[in-house]
Short mmCIF file of C-alpha atoms in Angstrom, two decimals:
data_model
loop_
_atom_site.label_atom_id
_atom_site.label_comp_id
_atom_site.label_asym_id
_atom_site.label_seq_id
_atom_site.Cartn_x
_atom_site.Cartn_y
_atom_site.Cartn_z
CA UNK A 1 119.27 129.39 46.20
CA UNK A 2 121.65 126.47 45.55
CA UNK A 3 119.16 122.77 45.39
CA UNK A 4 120.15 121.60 48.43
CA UNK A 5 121.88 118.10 48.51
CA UNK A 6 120.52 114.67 50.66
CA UNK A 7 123.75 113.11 51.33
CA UNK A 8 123.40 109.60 53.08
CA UNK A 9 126.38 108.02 54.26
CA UNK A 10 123.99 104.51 55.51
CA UNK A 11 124.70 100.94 53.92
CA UNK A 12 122.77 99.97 51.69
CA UNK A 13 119.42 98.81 51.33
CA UNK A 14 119.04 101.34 54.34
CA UNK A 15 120.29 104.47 52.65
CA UNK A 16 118.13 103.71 49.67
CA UNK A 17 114.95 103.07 52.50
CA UNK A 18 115.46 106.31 53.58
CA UNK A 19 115.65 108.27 50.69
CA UNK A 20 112.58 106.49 49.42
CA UNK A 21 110.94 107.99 52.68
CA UNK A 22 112.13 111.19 52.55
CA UNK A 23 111.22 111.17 48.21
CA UNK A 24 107.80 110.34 49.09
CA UNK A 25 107.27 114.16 51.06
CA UNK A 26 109.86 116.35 49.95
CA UNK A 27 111.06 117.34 46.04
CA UNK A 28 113.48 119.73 44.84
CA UNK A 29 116.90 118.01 46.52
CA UNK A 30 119.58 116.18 45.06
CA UNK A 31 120.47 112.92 46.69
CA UNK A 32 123.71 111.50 46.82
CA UNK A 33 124.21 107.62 48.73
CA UNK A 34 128.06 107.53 49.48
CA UNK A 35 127.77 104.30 52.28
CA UNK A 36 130.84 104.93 54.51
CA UNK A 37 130.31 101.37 55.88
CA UNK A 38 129.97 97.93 54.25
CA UNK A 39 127.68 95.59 55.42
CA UNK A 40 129.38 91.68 55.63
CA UNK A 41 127.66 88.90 56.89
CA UNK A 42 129.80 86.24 58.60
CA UNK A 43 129.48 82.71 59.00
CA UNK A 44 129.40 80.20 59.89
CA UNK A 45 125.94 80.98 62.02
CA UNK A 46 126.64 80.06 66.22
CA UNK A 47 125.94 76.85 68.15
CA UNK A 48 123.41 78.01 69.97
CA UNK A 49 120.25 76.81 72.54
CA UNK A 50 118.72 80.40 72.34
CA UNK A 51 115.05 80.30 72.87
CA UNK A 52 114.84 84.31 71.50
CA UNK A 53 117.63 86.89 69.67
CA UNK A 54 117.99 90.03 70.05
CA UNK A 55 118.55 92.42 67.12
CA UNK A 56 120.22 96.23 67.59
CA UNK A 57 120.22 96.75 64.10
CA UNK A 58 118.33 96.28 60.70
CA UNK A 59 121.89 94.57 59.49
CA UNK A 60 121.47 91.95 62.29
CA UNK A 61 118.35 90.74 61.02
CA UNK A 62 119.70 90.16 57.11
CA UNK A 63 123.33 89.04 58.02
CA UNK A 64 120.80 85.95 60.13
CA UNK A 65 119.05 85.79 57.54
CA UNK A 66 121.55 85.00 54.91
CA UNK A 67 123.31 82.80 56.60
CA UNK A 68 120.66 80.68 56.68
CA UNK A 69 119.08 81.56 60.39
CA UNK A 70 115.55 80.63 60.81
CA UNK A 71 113.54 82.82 63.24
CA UNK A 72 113.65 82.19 67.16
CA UNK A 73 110.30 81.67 69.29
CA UNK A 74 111.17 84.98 71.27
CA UNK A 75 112.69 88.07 69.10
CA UNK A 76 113.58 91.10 70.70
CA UNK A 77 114.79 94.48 68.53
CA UNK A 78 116.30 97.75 69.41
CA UNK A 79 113.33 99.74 67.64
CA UNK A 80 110.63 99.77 64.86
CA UNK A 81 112.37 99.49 61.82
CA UNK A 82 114.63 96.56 62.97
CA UNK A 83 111.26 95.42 64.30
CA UNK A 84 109.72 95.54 60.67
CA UNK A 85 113.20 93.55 59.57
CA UNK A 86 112.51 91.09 61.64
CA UNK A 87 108.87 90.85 61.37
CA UNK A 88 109.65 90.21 57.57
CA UNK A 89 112.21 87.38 58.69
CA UNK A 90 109.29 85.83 60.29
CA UNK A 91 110.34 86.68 64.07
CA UNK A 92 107.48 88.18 65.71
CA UNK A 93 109.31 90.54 67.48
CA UNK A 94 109.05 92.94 70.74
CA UNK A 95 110.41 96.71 69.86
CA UNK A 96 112.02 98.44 72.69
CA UNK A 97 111.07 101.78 70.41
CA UNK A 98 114.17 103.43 71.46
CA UNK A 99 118.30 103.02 72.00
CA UNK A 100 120.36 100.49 74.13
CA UNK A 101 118.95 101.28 77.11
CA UNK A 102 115.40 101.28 76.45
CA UNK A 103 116.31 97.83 75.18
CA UNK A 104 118.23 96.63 78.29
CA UNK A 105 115.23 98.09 80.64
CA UNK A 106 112.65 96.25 78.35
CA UNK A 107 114.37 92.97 78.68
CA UNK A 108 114.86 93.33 81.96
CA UNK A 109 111.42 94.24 82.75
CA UNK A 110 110.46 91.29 81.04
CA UNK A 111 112.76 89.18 82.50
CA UNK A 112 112.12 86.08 79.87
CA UNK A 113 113.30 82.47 80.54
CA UNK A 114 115.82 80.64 78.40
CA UNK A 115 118.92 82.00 77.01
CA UNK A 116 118.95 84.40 74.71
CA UNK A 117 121.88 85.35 72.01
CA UNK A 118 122.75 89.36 70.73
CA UNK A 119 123.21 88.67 67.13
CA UNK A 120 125.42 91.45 66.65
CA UNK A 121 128.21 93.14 64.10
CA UNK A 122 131.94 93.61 64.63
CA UNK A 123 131.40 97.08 65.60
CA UNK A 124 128.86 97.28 68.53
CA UNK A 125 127.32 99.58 71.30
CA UNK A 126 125.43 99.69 74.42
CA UNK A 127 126.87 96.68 76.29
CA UNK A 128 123.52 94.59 75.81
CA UNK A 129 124.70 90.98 76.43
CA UNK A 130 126.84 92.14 79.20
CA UNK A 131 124.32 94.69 81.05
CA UNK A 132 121.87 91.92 80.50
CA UNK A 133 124.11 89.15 82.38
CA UNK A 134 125.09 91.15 85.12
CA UNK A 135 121.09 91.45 85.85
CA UNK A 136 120.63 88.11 85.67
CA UNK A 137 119.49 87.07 82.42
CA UNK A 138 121.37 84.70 80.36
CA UNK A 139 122.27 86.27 77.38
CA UNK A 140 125.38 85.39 74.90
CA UNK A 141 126.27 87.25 71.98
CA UNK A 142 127.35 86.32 68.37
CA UNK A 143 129.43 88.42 65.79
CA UNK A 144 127.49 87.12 62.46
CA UNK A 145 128.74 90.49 59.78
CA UNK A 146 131.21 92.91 59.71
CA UNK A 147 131.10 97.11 58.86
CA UNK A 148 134.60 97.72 57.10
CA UNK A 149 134.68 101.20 56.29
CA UNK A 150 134.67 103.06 52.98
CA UNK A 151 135.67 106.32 51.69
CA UNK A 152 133.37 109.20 50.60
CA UNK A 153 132.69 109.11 46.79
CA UNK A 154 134.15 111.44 44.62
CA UNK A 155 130.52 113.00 44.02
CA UNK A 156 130.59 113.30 47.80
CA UNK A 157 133.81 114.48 47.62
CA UNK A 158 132.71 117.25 44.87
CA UNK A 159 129.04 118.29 46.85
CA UNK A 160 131.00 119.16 50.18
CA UNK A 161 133.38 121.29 48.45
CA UNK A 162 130.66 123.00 46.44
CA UNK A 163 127.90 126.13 47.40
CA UNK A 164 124.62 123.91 48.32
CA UNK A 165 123.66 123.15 51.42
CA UNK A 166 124.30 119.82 52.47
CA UNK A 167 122.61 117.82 54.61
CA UNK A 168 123.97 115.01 56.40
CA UNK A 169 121.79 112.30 58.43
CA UNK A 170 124.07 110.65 60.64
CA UNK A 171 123.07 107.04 62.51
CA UNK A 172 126.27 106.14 64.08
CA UNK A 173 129.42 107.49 66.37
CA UNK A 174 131.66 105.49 63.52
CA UNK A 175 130.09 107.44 60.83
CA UNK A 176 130.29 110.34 62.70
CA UNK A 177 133.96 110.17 63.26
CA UNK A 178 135.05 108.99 59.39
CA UNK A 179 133.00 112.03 58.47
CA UNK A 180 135.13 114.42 60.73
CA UNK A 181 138.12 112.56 59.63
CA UNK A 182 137.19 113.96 56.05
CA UNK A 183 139.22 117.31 55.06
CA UNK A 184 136.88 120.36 55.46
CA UNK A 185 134.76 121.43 52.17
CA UNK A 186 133.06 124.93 52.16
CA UNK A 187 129.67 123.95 51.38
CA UNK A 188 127.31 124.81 54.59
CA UNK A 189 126.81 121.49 56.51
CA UNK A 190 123.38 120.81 58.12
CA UNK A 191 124.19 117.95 60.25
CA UNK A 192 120.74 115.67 61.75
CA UNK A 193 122.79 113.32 64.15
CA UNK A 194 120.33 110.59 65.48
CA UNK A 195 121.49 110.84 69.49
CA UNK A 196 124.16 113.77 71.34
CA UNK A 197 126.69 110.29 71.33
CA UNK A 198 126.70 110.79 67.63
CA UNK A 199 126.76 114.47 67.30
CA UNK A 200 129.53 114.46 69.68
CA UNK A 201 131.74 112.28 67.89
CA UNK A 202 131.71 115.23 65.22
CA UNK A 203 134.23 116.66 67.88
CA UNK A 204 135.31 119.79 66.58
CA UNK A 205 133.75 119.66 62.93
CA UNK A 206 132.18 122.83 61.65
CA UNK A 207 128.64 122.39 60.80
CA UNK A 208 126.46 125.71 60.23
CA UNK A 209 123.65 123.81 61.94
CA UNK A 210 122.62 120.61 63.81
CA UNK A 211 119.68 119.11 64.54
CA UNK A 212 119.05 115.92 66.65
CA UNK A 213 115.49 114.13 67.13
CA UNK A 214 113.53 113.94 69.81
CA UNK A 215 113.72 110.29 69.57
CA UNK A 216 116.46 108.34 68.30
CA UNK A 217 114.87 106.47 65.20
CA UNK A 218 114.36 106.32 61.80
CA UNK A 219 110.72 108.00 61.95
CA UNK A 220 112.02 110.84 64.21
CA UNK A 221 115.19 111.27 61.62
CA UNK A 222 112.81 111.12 58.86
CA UNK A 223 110.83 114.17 59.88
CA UNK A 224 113.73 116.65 61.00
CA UNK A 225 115.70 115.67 57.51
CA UNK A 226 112.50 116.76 55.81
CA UNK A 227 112.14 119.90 58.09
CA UNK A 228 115.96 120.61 57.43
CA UNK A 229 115.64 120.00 53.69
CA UNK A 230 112.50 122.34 53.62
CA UNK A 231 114.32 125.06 54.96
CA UNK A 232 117.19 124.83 52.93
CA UNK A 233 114.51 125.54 49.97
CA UNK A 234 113.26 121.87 49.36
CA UNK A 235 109.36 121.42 48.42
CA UNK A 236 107.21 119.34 51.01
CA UNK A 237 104.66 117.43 49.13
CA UNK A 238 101.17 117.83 50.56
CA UNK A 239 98.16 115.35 49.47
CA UNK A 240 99.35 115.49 45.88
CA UNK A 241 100.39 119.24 45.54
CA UNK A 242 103.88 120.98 46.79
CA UNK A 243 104.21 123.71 49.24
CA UNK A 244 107.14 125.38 49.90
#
């Protein structure tokens, strides 16, 4: 059997997070990071009287960050890992621990005091600042990077027109769609698409198999990758030894 190939089409640092992840359980896979989208941060940072920000992404938090943002009293994130981001900005922040919605209900649930800011990119989902206003709460939102898009690599290029299994985490509709965009290799695709939004914006791609969490986060990706890279004849690492 063909080594099966990690390809992760994330920006960067969070391709290279995730591979780390993955590296630390399963051997025996080639990884190739091919980032489809750029991350951009853009300034200058808003005017704002926001008592608390509200991160959807990982990319929120640094884009803040280096544009010189210091952390709000009240920090609210999509889910854990753009909860850790934040944590390490020095927010102390409150994960919703699931998607756009779970976000919106949490807020709203909450129903905090003050205004509040979505410190968002140029390419954004879910309606937060909007959904969020209509109920009520004073939110505003703030463009502070940009995603411009990028092309496959050519080693990309080369693994999906070769015989190993690929596998292909997906995290976003965008990424989704560039990657259906791409002309068809022959190598079997084994596609882990983090919500049915995503896996449907594959539209009528060919993959030989597709997996999507039972929870849309980075955990949740992390283990069906691993089960997806097992079966494709990866080596899971078990308390120092390998198993296949």
């Amino acid at each position: 059997m063909p080594t099966p190939i990690l390809l992760l089409t994330r920006p960067e640092p969070a391709a290279r997070r995730f591979l780390a992840a993955v590296s630390e359980r399963v051997e025996g896979f080639r990884p190739i990071v091919s980032p489809l989208l750029r991350i951009e941060p853009r300034g200058p940072l808003p005017q704002t009287d926001a008592v608390g920000a509200i991160f959807t992404s990982a990319n929120g938090v640094a884009a803040w960050q280096a544009l010189g943002g210091a952390p709000l009293p009240l920090c609210y994130t999509v889910g854990d890992a753009t909860a850790r981001a934040a944590r390490a900005a020095g927010f102390a922040p409150i994960s919703a621990q699931g998607n756009a919605d779970a976000l919106v209900a949490l807020i709203r649930a909450q129903a905090p005091r003050g205004p509040l800011i979505h410190l968002r990119g140029t390419h954004s989902r879910g309606d937060v600042a909007r959904r969020l206003t209509d109920a009520g709460i004073s939110v505003r939102e703030a463009v502070i990077y940009d995603q411009p898009a990028q092309e496959l690599s050519a080693e990309a290029l080369m693994a999906l027109s070769g015989q190993a299994p690929v596998i292909l985490p997906l995290f976003s509709a965008r990424t989704a769609q560039q990657v259906a965009q791409t002309p068809a290799g022959r190598a079997p695709l084994i596609v882990a698409a983090i919500s049915p939004e995503v896996a449907d914006a594959l539209g009528a791609l060919y993959v030989q198999r597709l997996e999507i969490p039972a929870r849309a986060d980075a955990e949740h990706m992390q283990a069906v990758v691993i089960g997806l890279l097992k079966d494709s004849g990866a080596l899971v690492k078990r308390h120092g030894s390998v198993e296949g």
